[in-house]
mmCIF file of C-alpha atoms and ligand atoms in Angstrom:
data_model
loop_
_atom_site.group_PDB
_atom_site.id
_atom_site.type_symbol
_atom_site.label_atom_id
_atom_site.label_comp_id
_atom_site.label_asym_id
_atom_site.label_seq_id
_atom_site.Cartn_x
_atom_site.Cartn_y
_atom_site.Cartn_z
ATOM 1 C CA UNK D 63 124.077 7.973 17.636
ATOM 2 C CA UNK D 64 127.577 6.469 17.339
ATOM 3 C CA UNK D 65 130.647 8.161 17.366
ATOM 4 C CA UNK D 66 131.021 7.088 13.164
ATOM 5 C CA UNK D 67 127.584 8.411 12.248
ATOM 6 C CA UNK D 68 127.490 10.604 9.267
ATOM 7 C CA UNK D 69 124.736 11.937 6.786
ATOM 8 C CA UNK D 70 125.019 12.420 3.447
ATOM 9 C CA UNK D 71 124.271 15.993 2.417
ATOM 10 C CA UNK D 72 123.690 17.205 -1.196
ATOM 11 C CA UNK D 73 122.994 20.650 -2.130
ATOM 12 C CA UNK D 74 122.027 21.204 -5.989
ATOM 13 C CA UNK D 75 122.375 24.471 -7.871
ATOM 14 C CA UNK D 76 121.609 25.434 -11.793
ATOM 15 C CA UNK D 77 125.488 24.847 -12.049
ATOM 16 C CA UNK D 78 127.112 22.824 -9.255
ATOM 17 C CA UNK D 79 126.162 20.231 -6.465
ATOM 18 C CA UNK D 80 127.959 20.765 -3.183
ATOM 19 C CA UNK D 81 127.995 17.422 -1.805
ATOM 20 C CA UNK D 82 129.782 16.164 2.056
ATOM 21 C CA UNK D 83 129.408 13.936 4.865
ATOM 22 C CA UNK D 84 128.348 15.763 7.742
ATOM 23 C CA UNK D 85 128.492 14.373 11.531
ATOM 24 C CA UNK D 86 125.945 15.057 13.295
ATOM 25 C CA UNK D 87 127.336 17.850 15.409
ATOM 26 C CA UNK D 88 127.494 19.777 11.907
ATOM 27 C CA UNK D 89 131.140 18.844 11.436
ATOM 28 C CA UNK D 90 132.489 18.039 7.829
ATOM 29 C CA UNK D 91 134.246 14.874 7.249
ATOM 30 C CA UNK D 92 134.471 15.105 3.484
ATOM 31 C CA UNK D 93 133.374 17.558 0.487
ATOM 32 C CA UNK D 94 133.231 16.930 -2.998
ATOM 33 C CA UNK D 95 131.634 19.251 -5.119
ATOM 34 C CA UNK D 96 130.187 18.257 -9.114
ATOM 35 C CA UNK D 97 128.932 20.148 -11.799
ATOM 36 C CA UNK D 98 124.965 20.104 -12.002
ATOM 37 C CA UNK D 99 125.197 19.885 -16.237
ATOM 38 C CA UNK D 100 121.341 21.126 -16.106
ATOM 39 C CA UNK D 101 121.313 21.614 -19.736
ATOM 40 C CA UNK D 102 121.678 17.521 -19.790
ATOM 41 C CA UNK D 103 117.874 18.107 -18.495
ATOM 42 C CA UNK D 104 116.045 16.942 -15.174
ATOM 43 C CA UNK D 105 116.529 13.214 -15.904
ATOM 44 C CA UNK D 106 120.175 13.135 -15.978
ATOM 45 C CA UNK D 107 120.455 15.694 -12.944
ATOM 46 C CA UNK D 108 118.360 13.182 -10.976
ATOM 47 C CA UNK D 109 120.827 10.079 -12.300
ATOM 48 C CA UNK D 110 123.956 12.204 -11.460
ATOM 49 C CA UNK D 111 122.257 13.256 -7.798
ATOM 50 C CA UNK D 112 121.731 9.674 -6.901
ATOM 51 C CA UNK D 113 124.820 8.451 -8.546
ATOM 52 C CA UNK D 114 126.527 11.280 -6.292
ATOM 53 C CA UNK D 115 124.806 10.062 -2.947
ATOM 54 C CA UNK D 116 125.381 6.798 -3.656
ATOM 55 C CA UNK D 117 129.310 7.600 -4.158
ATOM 56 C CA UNK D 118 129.470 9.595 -1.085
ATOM 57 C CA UNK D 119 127.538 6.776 1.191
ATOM 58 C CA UNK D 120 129.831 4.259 -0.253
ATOM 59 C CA UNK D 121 133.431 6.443 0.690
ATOM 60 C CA UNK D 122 131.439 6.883 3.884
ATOM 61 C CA UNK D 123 132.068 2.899 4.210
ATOM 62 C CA UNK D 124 134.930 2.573 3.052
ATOM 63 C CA UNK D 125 136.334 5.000 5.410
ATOM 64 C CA UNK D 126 135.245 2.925 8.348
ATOM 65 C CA UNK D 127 132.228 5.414 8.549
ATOM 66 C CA UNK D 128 128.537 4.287 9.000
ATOM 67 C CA UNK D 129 126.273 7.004 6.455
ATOM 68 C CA UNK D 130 123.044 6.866 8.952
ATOM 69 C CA UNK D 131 120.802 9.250 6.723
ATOM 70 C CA UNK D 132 121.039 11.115 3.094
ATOM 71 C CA UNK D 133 119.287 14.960 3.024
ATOM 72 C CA UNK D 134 118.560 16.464 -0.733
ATOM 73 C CA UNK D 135 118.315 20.780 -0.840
ATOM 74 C CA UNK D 136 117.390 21.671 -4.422
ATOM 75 C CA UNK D 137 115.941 24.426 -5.333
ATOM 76 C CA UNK D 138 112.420 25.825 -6.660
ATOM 77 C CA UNK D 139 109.047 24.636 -5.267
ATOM 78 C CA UNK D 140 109.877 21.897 -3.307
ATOM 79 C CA UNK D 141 106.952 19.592 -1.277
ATOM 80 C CA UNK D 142 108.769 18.788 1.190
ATOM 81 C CA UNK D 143 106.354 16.122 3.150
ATOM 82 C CA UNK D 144 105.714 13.805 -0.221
ATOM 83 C CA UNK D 145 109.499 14.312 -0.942
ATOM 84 C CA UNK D 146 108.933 15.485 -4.550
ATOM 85 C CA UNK D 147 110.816 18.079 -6.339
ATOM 86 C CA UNK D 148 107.703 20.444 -7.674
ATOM 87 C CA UNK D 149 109.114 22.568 -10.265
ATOM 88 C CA UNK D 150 112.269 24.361 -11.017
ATOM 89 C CA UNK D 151 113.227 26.988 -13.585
ATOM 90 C CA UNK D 152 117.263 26.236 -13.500
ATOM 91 C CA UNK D 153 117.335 22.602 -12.838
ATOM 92 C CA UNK D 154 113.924 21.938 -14.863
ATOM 93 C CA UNK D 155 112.196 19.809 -12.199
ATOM 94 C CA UNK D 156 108.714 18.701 -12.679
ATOM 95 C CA UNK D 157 107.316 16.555 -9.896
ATOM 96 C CA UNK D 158 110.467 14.714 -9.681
ATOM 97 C CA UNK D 159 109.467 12.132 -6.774
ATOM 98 C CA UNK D 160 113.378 12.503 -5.712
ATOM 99 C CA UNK D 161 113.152 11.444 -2.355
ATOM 100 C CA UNK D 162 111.308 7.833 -3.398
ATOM 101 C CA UNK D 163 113.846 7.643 -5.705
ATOM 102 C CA UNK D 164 116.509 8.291 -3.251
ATOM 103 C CA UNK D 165 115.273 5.586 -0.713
ATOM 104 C CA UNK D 166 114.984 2.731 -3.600
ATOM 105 C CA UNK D 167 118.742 3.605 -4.709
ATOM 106 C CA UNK D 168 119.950 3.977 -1.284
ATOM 107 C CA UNK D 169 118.017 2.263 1.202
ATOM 108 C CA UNK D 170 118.823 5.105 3.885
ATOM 109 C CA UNK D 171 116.040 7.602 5.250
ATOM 110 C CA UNK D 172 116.155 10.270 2.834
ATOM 111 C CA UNK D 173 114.392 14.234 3.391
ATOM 112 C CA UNK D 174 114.321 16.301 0.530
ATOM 113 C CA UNK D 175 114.114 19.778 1.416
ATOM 114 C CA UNK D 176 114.412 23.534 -0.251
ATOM 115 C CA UNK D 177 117.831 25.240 -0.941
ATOM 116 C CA UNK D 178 117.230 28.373 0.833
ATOM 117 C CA UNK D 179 115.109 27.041 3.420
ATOM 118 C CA UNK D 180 117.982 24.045 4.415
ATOM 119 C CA UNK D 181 120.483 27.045 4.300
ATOM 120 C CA UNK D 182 118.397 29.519 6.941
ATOM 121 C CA UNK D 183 118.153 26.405 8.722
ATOM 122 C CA UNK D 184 121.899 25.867 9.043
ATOM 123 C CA UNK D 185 122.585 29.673 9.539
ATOM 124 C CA UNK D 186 120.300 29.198 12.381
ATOM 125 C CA UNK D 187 121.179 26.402 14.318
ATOM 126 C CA UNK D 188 125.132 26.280 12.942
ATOM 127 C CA UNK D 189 125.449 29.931 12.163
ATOM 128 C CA UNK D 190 125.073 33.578 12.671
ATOM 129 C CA UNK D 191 121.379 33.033 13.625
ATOM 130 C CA UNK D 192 122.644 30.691 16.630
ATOM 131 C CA UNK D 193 120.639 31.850 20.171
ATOM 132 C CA UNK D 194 118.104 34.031 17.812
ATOM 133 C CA UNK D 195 114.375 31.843 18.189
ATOM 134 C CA UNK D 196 113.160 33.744 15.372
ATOM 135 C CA UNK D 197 114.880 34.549 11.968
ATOM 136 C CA UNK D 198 114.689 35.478 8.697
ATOM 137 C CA UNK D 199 117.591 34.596 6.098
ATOM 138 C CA UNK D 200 117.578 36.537 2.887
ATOM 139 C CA UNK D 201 120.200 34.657 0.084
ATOM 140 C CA UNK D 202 121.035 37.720 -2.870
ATOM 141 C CA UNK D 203 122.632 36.403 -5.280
ATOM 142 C CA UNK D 204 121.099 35.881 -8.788
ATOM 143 C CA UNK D 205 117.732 35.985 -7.352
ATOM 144 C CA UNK D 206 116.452 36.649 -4.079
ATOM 145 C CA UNK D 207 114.506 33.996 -1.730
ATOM 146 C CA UNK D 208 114.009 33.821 2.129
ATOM 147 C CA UNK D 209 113.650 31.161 4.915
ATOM 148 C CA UNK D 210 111.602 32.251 7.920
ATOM 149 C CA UNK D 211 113.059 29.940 10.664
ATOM 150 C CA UNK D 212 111.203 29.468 13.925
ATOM 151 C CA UNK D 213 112.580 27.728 16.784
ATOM 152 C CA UNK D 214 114.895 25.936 14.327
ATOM 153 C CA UNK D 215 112.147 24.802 11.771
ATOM 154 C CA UNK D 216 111.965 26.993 8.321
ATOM 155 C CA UNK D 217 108.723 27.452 7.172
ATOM 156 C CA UNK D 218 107.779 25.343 4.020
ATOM 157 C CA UNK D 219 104.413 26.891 2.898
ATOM 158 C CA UNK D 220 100.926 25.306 1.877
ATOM 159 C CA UNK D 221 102.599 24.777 -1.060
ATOM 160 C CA UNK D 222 106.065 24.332 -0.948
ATOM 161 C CA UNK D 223 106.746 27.391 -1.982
ATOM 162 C CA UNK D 224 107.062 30.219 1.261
ATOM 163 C CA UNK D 225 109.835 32.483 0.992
ATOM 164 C CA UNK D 226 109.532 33.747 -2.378
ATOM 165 C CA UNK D 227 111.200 37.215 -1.121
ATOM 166 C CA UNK D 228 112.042 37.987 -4.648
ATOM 167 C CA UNK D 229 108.832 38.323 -5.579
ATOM 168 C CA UNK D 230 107.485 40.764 -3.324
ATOM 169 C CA UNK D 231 106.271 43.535 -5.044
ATOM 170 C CA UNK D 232 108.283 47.072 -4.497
ATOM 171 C CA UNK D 233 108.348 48.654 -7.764
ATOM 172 C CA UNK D 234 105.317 48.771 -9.704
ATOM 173 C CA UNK D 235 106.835 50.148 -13.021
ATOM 174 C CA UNK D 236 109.696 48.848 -12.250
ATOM 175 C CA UNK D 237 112.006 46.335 -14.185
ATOM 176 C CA UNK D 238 110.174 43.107 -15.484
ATOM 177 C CA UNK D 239 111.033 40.102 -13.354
ATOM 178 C CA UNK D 240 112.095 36.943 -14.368
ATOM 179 C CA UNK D 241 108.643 35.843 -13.272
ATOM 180 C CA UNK D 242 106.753 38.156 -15.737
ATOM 181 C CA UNK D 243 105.951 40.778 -13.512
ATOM 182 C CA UNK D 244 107.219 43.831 -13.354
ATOM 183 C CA UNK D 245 108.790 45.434 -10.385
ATOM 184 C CA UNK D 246 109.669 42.157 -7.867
ATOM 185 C CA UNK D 247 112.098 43.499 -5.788
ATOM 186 C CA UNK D 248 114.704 40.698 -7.330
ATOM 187 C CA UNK D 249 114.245 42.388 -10.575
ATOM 188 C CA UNK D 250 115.458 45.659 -8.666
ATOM 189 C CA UNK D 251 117.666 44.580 -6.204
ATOM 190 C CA UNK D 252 119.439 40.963 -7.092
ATOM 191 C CA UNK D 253 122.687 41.087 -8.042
ATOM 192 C CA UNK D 254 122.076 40.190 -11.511
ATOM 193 C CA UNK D 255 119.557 42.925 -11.314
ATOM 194 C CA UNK D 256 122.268 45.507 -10.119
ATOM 195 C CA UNK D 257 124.722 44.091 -12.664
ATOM 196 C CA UNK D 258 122.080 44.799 -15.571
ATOM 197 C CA UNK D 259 121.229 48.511 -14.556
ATOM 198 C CA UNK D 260 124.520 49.719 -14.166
ATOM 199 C CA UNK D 261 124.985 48.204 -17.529
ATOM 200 C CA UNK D 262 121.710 50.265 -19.087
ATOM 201 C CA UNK D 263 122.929 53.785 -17.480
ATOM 202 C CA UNK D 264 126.785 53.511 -17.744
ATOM 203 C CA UNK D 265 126.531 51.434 -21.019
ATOM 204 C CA UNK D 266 129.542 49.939 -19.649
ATOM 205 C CA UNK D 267 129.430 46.186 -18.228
ATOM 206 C CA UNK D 268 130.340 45.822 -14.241
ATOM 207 C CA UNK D 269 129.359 42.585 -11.738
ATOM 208 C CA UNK D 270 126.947 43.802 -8.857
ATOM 209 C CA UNK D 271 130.307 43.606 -6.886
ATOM 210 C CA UNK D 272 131.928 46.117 -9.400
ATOM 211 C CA UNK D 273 129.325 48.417 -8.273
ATOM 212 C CA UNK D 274 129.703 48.908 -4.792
ATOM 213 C CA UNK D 275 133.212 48.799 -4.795
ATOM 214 C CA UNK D 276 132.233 51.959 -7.378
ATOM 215 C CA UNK D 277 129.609 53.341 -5.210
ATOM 216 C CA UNK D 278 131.903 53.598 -2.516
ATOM 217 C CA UNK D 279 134.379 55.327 -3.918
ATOM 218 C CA UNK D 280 131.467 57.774 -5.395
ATOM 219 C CA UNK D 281 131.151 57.021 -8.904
ATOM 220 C CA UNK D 282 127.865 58.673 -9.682
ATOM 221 C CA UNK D 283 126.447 56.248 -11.592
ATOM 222 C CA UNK D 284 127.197 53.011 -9.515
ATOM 223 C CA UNK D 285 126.080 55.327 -6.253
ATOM 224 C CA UNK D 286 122.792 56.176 -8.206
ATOM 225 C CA UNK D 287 122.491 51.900 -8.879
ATOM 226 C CA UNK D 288 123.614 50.634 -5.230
ATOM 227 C CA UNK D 289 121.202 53.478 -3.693
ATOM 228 C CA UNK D 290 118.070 52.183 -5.879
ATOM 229 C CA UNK D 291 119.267 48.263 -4.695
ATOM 230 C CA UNK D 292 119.558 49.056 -1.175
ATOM 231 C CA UNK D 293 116.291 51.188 -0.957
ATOM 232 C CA UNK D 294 114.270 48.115 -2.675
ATOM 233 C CA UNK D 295 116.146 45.913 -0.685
ATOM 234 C CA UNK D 296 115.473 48.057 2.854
ATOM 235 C CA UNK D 297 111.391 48.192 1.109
ATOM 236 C CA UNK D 298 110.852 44.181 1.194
ATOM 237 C CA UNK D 299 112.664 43.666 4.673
ATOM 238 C CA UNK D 300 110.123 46.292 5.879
ATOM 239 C CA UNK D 301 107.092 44.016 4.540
ATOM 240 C CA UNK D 302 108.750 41.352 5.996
ATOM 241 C CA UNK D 303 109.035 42.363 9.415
ATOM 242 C CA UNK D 304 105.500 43.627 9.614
ATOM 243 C CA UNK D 305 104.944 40.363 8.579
ATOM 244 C CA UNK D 306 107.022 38.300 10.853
ATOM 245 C CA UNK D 307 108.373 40.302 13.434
ATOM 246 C CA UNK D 308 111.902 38.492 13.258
ATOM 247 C CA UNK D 309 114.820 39.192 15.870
ATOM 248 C CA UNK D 310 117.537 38.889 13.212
ATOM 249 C CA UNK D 311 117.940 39.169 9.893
ATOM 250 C CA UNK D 312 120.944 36.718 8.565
ATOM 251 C CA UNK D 313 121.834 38.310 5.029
ATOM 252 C CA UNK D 314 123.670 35.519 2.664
ATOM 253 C CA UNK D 315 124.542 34.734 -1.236
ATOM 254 C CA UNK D 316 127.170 36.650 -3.059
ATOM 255 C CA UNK D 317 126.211 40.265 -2.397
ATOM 256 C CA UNK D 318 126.749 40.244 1.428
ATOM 257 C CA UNK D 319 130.253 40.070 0.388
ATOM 258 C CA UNK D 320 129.615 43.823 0.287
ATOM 259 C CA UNK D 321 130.052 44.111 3.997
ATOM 260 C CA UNK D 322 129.750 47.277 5.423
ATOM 261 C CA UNK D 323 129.464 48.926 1.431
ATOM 262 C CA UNK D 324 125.937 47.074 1.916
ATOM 263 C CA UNK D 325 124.864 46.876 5.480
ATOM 264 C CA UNK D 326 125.263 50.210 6.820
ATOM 265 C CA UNK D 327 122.984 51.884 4.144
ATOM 266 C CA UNK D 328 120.740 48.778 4.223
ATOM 267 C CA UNK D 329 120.650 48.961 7.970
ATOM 268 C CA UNK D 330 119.783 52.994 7.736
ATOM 269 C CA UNK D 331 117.370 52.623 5.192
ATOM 270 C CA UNK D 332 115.593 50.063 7.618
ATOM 271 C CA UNK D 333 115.059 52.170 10.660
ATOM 272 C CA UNK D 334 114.073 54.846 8.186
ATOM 273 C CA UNK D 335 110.833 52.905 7.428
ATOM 274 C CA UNK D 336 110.146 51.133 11.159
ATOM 275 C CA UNK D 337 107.223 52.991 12.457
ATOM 276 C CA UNK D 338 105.953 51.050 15.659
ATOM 277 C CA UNK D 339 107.821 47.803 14.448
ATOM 278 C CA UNK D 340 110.998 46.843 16.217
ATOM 279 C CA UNK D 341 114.139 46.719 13.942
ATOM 280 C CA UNK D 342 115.113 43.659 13.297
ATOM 281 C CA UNK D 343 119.431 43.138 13.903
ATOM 282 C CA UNK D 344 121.108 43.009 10.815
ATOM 283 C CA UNK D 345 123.753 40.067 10.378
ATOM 284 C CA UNK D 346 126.141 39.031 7.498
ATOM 285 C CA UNK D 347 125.590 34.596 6.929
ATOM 286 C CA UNK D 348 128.330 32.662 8.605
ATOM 287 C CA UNK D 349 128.210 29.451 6.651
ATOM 288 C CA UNK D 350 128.805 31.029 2.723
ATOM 289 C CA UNK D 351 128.186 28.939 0.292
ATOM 290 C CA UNK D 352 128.166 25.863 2.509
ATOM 291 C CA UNK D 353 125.076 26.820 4.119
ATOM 292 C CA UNK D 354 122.578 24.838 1.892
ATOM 293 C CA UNK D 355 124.895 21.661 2.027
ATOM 294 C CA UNK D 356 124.704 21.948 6.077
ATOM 295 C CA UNK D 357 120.709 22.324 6.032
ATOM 296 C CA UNK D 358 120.564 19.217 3.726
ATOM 297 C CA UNK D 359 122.494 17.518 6.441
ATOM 298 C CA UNK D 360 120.401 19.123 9.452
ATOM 299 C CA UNK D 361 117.266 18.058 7.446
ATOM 300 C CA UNK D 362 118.434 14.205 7.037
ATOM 301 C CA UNK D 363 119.330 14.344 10.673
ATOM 302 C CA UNK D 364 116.129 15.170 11.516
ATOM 303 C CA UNK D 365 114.777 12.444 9.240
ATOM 304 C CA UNK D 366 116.163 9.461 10.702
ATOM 305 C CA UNK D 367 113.822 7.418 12.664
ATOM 306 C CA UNK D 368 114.284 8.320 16.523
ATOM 307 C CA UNK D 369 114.110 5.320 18.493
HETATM 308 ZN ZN1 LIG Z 155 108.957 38.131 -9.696
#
């Protein structure tokens, strides 16, 4: 590579794209972040995506710069090989062929990749998972999803679709999920999820952030709420490990902001349930919200032709 090489990352959301030039140490030259608009539907996100890139790749240029490589993380089901967007409930993909598109606008190799999956991916070669082989990072936010890294390389599924975390299964009679099943530990444990049952006991409104800043100061109700979230929460990382027998855990999205209000009761409520499994060490995301934006740019890096 030359010392101007950059890729151009793009990270879409349901509300906002977080768009930079990355080099390829992981370095940001430039951020710009846009409004996704999803209501304008999946046609005019893909026109504003490409319209994005192509703005970024062109200050790239301008800026004596040479843009070597674009990377797409959107979220939903995402096929990574074929490049196609499957399906996505907040940005309304269906079999979007995004990165075709992408390479026709652009003419630069283009990977498309998952939002969660490019962000474990950053966390673990740019972030708190650095020197950990095998990880897994858990994003809470409005949902809950997962990226089991290994040796740098999240796992993508048969399908596109590994890492559904949310929808593991902890509370049979639980809450209804967003996913028509009741009792997935994101309708428990996200924090929308949090935000909505301190709502139903307290009949008061509070964000999932109210509620541990309540909890910790012992306010019955928000203890009672944070308790049931962290329990769930502590339930599905158990599954996990038994399933993957990870080193670290790297916990991201808005409700690690908790801290400590979070991970030492998480962290108890772990052990609690290891029987012959090893405990997995328990690690706040390094990268925020700029995780997903740096996978994007690991993933194009990785997709440029090596000579
Ligand atoms: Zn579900």
């Amino acid at each position: 590579m030359s010392p101007g090489d950059v890729v151009v990352a793009l990270d879409v959301g349901g509300t906002g794209m977080k768009c930079a030039l990355v080099r390829p140490d992981g370095g940001i030259v430039h951020a710009e972040r846009h409004p996704t608009d999803a209501d304008r539907g999946p046609d005019a996100v893909v026109r504003s995506i490409l319209e994005v890139a192509e703005g970024l790749a062109g200050k790239a240029r301008a800026d004596g710069l040479d843009p070597v490589a674009l990377g797409i993380a959107v979220p939903g089901v995402v096929d990574e090989v074929r490049g196609v967007a499957v399906w996505s409930a907040n940005v309304g993909f269906r079999n979007v062929p995004l990165r075709d598109l992408a390479v026709a606008r652009l003419g630069l190799p283009t990977a498309l990749g998952h939002d969660v999956r490019a962000g474990g991916l950053a966390e673990a070669r740019l972030g708190a998972g650095q020197g950990s082989g095998q990880l897994l990072f858990v994003a809470i936010g409005t949902g809950i999803a997962a990226a089991h890294v290994v040796g740098g390389v999240a796992a993508v599924g048969a399908h596109g679709a590994a890492g559904e975390f949310g929808h593991i299964l902890v509370r049979p009679c639980g809450p209804r999920c967003g996913c028509g099943r009741p009792g997935c530990l994101e309708a428990v444990a996200s924090a929308a999820a949090i935000a909505r049952r301190y709502a139903e006991l307290a009949d008061s409104p509070a964000s999932a952030a109210d509620v541990a800043r309540r909890a910790a100061t012992g306010e019955p109700i928000a203890v009672r709420v944070w308790r049931e979230a962290v329990e769930a929460l502590a339930d599905g990382l158990a599954t996990a490990q038994a399933l993957f027998d990870v080193e670290r855990v790297v916990i991201g999205g808005g409700l690690a902001q908790a801290g400590p209000h979070l991970f030492d009761p998480l962290r108890a409520a772990l052990r609690e349930r290891m029987t012959f499994h090893r405990e997995p060490v328990l690690v706040a995301a390094a990268l925020g919200d700029e995780a997903g934006c740096l996978g994007a740019a690991l993933l194009a890096l990785d997709a440029r032709p090596h000579p």
